[in-house]
XYZ file of C-alpha atoms in Angstrom:
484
model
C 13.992 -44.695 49.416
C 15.592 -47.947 48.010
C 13.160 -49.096 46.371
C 12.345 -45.503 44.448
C 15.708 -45.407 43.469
C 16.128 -49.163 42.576
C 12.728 -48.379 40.236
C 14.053 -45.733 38.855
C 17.833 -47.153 38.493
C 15.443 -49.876 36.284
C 12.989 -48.023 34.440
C 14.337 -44.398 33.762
C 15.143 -45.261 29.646
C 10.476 -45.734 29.924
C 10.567 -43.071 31.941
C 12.817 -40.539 29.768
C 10.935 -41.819 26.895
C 7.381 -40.854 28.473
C 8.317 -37.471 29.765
C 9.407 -36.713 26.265
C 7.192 -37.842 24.587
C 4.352 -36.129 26.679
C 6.797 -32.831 26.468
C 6.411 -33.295 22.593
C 3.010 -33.520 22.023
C 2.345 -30.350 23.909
C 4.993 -28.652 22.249
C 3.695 -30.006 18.403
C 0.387 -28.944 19.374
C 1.129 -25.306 20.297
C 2.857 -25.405 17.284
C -0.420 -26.357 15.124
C -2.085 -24.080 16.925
C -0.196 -21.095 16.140
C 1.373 -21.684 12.573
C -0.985 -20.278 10.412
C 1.091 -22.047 7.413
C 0.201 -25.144 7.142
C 3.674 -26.215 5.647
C 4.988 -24.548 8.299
C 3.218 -26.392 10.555
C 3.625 -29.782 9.249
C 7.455 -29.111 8.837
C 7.499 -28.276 12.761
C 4.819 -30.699 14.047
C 7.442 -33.238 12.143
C 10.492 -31.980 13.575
C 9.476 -31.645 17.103
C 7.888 -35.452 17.199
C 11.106 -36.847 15.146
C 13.589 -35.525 17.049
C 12.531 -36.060 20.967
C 13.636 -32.649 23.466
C 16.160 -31.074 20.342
C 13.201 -30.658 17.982
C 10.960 -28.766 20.722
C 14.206 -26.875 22.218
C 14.752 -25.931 18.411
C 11.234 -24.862 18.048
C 11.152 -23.116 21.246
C 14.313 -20.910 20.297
C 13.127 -20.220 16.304
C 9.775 -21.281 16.178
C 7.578 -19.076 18.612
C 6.564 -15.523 17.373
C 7.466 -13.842 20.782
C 6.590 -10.421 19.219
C 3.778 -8.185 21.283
C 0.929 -7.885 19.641
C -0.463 -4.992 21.922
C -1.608 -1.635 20.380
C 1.565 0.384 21.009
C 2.276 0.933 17.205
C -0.912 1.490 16.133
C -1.424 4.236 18.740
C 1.845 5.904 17.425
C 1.096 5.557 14.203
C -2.560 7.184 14.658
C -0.293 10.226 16.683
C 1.884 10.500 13.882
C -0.866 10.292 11.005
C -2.728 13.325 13.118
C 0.849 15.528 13.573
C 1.357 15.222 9.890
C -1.848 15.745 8.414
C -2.068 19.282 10.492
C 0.501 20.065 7.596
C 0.406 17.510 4.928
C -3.242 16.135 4.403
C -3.776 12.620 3.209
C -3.106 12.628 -0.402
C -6.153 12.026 -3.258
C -6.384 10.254 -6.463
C -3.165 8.418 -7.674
C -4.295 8.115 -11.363
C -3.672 11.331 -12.457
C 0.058 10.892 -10.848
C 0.546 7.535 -12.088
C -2.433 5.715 -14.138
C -5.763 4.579 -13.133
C -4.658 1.233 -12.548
C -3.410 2.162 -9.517
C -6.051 3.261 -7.669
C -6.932 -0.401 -6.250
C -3.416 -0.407 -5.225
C -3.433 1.977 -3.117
C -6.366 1.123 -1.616
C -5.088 -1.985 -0.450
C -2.024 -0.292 0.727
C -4.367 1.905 3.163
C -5.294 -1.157 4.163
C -1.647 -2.873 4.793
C 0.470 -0.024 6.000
C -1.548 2.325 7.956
C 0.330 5.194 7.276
C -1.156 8.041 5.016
C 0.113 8.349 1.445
C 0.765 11.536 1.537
C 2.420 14.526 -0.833
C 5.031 16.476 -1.065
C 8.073 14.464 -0.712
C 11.313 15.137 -2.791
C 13.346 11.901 -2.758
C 16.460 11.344 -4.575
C 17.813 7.979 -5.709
C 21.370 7.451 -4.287
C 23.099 5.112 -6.200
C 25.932 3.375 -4.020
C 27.873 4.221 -0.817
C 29.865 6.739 -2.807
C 26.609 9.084 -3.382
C 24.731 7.534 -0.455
C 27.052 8.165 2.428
C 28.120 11.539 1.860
C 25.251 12.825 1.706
C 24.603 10.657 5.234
C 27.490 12.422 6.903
C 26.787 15.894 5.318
C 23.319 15.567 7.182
C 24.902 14.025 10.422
C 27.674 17.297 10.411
C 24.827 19.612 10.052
C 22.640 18.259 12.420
C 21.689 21.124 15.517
C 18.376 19.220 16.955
C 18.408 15.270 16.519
C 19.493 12.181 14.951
C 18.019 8.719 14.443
C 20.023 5.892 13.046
C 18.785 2.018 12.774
C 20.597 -0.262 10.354
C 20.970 -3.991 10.357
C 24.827 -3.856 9.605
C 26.802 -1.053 11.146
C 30.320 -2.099 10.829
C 33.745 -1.342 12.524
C 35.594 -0.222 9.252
C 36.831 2.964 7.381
C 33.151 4.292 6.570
C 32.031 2.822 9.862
C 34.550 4.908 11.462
C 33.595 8.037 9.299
C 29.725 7.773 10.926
C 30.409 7.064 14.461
C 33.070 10.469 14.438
C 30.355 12.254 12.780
C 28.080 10.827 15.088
C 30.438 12.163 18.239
C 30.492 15.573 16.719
C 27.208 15.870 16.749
C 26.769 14.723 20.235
C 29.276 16.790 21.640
C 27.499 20.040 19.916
C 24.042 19.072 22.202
C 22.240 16.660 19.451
C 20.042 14.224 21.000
C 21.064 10.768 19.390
C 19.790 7.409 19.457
C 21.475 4.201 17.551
C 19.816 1.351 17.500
C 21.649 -1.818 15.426
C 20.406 -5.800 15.131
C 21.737 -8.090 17.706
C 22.908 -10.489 14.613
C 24.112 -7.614 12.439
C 26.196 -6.195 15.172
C 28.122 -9.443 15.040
C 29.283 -8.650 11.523
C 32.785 -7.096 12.644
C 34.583 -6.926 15.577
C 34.941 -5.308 17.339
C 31.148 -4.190 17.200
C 30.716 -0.459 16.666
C 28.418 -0.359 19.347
C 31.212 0.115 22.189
C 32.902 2.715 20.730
C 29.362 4.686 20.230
C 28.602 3.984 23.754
C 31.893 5.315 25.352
C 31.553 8.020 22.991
C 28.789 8.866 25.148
C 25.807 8.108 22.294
C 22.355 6.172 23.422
C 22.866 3.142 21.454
C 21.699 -0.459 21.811
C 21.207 -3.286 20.264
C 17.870 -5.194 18.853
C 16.565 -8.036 20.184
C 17.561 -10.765 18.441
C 20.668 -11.988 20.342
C 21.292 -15.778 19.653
C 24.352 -15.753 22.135
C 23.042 -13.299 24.605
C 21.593 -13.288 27.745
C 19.019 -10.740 26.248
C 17.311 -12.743 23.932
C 16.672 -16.759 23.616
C 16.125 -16.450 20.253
C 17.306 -15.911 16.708
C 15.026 -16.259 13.993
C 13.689 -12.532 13.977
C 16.319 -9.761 12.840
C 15.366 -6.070 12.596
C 16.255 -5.464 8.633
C 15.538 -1.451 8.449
C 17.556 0.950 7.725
C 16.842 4.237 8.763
C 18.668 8.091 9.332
C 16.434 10.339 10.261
C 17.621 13.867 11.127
C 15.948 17.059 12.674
C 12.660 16.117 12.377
C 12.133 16.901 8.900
C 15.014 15.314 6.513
C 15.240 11.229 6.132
C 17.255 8.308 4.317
C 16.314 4.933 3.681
C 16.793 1.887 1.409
C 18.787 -1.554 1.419
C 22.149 -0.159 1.969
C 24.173 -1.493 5.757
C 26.778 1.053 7.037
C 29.981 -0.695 5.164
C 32.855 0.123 3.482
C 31.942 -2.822 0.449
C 29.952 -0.599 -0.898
C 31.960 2.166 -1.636
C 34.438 2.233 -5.216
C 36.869 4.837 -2.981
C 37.261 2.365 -0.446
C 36.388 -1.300 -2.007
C 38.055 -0.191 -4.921
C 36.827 -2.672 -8.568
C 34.883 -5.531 -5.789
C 32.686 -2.907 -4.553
C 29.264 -3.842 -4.006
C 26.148 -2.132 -5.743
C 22.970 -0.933 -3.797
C 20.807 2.054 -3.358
C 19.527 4.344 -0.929
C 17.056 7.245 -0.942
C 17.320 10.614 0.497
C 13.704 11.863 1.346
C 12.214 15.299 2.514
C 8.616 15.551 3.492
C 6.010 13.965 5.822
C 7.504 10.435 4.593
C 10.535 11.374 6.595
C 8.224 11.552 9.824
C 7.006 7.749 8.658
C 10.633 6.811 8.494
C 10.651 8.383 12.657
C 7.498 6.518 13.631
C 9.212 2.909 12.561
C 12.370 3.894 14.568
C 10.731 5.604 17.294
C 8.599 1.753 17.983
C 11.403 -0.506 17.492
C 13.527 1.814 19.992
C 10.770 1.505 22.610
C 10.631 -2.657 21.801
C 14.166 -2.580 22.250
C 15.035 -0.004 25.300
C 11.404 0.486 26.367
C 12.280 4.505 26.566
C 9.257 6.083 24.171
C 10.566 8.996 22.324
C 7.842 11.886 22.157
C 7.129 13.000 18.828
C 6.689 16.443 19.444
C 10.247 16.154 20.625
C 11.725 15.344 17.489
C 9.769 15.629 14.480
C 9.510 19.232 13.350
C 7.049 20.177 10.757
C 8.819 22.814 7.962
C 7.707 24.229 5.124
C 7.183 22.428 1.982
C 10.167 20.268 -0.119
C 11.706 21.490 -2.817
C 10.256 19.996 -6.303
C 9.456 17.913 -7.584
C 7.136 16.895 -4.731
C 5.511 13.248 -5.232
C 3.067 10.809 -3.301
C 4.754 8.357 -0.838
C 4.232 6.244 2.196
C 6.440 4.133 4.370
C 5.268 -0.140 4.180
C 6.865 -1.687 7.216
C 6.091 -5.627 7.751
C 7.061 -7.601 10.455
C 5.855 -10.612 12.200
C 3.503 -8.876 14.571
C 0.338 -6.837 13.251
C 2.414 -6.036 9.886
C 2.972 -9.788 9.080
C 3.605 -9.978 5.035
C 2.581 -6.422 4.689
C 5.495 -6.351 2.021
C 4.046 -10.119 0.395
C 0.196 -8.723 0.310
C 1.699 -5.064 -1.468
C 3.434 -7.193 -4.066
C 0.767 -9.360 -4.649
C -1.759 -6.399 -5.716
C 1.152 -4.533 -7.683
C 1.465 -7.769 -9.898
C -2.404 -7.524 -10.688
C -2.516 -4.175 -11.146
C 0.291 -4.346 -13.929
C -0.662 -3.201 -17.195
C 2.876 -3.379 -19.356
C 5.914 -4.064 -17.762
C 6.962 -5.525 -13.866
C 11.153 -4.962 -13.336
C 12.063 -6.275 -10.555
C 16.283 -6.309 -8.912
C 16.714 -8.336 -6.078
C 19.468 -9.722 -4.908
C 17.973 -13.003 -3.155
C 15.037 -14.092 -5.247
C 13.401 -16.840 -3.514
C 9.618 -15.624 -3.575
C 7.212 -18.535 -2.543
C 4.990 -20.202 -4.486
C 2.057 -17.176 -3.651
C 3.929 -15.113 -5.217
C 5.536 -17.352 -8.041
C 1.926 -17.785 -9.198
C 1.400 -14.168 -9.044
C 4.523 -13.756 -11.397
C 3.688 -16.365 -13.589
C -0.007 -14.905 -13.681
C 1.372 -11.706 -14.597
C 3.281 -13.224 -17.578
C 0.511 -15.047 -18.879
C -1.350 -11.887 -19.344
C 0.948 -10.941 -21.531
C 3.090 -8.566 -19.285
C 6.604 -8.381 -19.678
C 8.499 -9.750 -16.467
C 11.771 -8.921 -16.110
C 13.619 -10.175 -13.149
C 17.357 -9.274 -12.270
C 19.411 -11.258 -9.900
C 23.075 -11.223 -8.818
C 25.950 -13.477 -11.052
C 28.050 -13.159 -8.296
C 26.315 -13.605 -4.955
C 27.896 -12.941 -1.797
C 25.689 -15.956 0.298
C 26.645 -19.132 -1.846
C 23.546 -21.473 -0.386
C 21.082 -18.780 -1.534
C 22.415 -18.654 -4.952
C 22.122 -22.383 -5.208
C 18.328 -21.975 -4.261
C 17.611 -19.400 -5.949
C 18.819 -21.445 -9.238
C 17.143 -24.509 -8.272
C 13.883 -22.330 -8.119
C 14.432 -20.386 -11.258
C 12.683 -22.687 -13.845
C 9.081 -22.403 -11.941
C 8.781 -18.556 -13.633
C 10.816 -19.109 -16.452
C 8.448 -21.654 -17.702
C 5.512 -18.827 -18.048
C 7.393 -16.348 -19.735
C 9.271 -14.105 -16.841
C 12.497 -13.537 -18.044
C 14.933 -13.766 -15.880
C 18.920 -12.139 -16.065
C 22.207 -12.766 -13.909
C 23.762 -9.677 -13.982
C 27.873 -9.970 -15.028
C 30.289 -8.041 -12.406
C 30.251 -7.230 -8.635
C 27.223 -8.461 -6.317
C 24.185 -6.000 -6.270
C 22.386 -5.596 -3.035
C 19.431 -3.579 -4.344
C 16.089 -4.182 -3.940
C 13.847 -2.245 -6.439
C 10.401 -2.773 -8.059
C 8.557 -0.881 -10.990
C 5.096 -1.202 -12.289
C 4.310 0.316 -16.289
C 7.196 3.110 -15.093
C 4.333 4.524 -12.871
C 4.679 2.845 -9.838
C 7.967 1.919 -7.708
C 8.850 -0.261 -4.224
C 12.164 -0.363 -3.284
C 13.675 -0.392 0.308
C 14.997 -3.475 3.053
C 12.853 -6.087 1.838
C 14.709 -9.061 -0.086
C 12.065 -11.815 -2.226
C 12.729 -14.229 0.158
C 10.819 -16.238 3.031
C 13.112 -14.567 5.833
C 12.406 -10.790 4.350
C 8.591 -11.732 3.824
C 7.177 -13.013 6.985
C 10.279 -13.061 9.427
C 12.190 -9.877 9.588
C 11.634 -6.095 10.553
C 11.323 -4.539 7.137
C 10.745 -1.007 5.886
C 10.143 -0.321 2.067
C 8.267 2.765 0.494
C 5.687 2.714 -2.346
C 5.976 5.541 -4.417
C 3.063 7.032 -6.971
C 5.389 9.055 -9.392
C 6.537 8.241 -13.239
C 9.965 10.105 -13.237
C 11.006 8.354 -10.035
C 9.784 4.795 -11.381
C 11.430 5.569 -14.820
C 14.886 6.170 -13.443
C 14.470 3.513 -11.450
C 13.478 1.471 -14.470
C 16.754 2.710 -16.409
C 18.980 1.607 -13.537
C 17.643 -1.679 -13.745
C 17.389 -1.606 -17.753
C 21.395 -0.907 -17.502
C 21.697 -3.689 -15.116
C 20.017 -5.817 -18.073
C 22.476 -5.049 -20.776
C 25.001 -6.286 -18.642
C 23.507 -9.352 -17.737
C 23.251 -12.986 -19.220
C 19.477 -14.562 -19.864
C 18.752 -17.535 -18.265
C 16.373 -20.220 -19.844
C 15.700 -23.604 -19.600
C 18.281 -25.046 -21.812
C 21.225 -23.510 -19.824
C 19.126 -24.624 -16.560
C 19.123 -28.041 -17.804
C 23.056 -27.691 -19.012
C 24.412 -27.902 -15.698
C 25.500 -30.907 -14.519
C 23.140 -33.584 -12.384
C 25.328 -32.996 -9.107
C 25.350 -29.316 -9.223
C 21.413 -29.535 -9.509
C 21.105 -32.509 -7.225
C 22.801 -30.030 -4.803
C 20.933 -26.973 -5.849
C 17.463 -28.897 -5.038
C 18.929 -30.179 -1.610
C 19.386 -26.646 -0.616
C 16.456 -25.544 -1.870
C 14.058 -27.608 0.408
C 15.812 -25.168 3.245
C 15.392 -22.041 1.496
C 12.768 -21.191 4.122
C 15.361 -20.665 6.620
C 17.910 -19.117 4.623
């Protein structure tokens, strides 16, 4: 026993050294194995061999995918395609609706979302918290069968307060409830909403990604969506959290911008399919659809063509980045496009600058005033690579805007959770909507038209005007943008 411990008294620094390295190499080759981007890869492969036990304990808590891949959304979504189309068949040719352009488009989006574009859907643009979460709590207060409710940010403030009362009222009149909130989001403010929901007696819970938890080991994957859906025929959706910022009667001059859709039609049963599979990931209780989605009679007009594009880094990986992609060849005239944390990669920067080599007009409106300082310094560091071809890009003057909206020739729009960025594209839980209508895309296109006439131009010269430091620093943040 003396002479074991003597040897290893003696040699444990070769020993330590071996054991990590051999703990290493297996880790940086499961990583090449599964990273399908080879930057990715390389960056990881680097990190884990560089940096002996942290870099393969960092790439075991952000790096893996732990997602299932097993066939329990495509079997609900094949359920819910069936229960709708009993009332609302599959919709036909977009180019009367919207131009003939589109008709590649959306057969690639058969292809990426799986859900049927289908007909009859009135949806109405809410612009802010002060149009968006009234009508919210009107349909929470008149709720008499169910209520759904996802959101990445539900915070413990004035509006925060207003849902989770309306939310009690419902549940002490006999509405079945469910609440589901990210794990990071519900972090946001404390304390979280989540405990008084639960002593009000509501099923809530949290999603997955808990970095301090015992639940989860992980926190690179954040469910993004935000969803109401209420008695089984009337839905919201769009990029706005559950906070008080976003409301002028609460927020007062600071408030921040967004929007938000109210929707009624078979899209609203869409928006119940995406909540209905991230509750079962989450709380592995499966919610039967017959149970909560009711098919009425038809919306009121105008009725348009919709469809629900979730992505996510399971079987709906860059279903968002591959919808995008086809929009930008499709366009014939004019791409707008409002996002509040433009950091597309270089796939999709081609596809821009593509676009405005055609000849298409590329307008792009970000934030002046963004409320995540490192972003904005990569997202002007990144800036010059489409302004170079012709997009024109704007930082719009006054208080942070957190929508995320896309038009195509005022045909065609996208708006919903999804940010430009690498996080949005291939890492979170996302839900956006495609939507085959002109009216819709054209006041869509005004909002963001407005948003232009308040907004500076950036170019080149004013790129190059800043001083060396400031873009020294912008670069240096840059190179991280993928895990921003």
């Amino acid at each position: 026993m003396s002479v074991l411990t003597d040897f290893l008294h003696e040699y444990w620094p070769h020993l330590a050294a071996l054991l990590s390295l051999a703990f290493s190499l297996v880790v940086a080759a499961q990583a090449a194995m599964q990273k399908n981007d080879v930057r990715a890869a390389i960056a990881w492969v680097g990190v884990i061999l560089m940096s002996p036990f942290v870099g393969a304990f960092l790439y075991l808590v952000a790096g893996i995918n732990r997602i299932r891949h097993d066939q329990m959304s495509t079997q609900r979504s094949r359920l819910i395609k069936d229960y709708v189309n009993s009332a609302h068949p599959a919709f036909g040719d977009v180019g009367p609706v919207s131009g003939p352009q589109f008709a590649s488009l959306r057969v690639l989006c058969d292809q990426v979302s799986r859900f049927p574009l289908q007909d009859g859907n009135h949806i109405t643009l809410l612009d802010g918290g002060d149009q968006a979460y009234p009508a919210m709590l009107r349909a929470i207060d008149e709720a008499h069968h169910c209520i759904a409710l996802q959101s990445y940010i539900f915070d413990h403030d004035r509006i925060g307060l207003r849902f989770a009362d309306a939310l009690r009222r419902a549940q002490e009149r006999g509405v079945e409830i469910r609440v589901l909130i990210d794990a990071v989001g519900a972090r946001y403010s404390h304390p979280p909403i989540l405990r008084l929901l639960q002593r009000n007696g509501i099923r809530a819970d949290r999603f997955m990604t808990n970095p301090l938890g015992l639940r989860s080991a992980y926190a690179n994957l954040r469910s993004h969506r935000k969803i109401l859906f209420v008695d089984g025929h009337l839905g919201f959706m769009g990029g706005m959290n559950i906070r008080e910022s976003f409301m002028a009667s609460l927020a007062g001059k600071r408030a921040d911008g967004d929007t938000h859709f109210r929707i009624e039609g078979p899209l609203a049963t869409q928006l119940f399919a995406v909540f209905a599979n991230d509750w079962e990931f989450a709380t592995s209780e499966r919610l039967r659809i017959e149970d909560w989605v009711r098919i009425t009679p038809l919306a009121p007009p105008p009725r348009v063509p919709a469809r629900c594009i979730r992505s996510s880094p399971d079987r709906y990986m860059a279903a968002t980045h591959r919808v995008l992609l086809g929009a930008l060849a499709v366009a014939q005239c004019h791409v707008r496009i409002q996002s509040p944390y433009f950091l597309p990669d270089q796939v999709l920067i081609g596809a821009l600058n593509t676009a405005a080599r055609r000849g298409i007009q590329v307008d792009i409106v970000i934030p002046g005033r963004n409320n995540l300082r490192l972003v904005n310094y990569a997202m002007t560091a990144q800036l010059a690579q489409v302004i170079e071809s012709g997009c024109r890009v704007w930082r719009c003057r006054g208080n942070f805007d957190h929508s995320k909206l896309l038009t195509i020739d005022g045909a065609w729009s996208y708006a919903g959770s999804s940010n430009l960025d690498p996080r949005s594209l291939r890492l979170n839980f996302e839900l956006d909507m495609e939507i085959y209508d002109r009216t819709l895309a054209e006041q869509i296109g005004r909002r963001i038209d407005a948003a232009i006439e308040q907004s500076e131009r950036v170019t080149l010269e004013s790129l190059n005007a800043m001083p060396y430091l400031k873009r020294l620093r912008n670069r240096i943040i840059w190179l991280a943008s993928p895990y921003l």
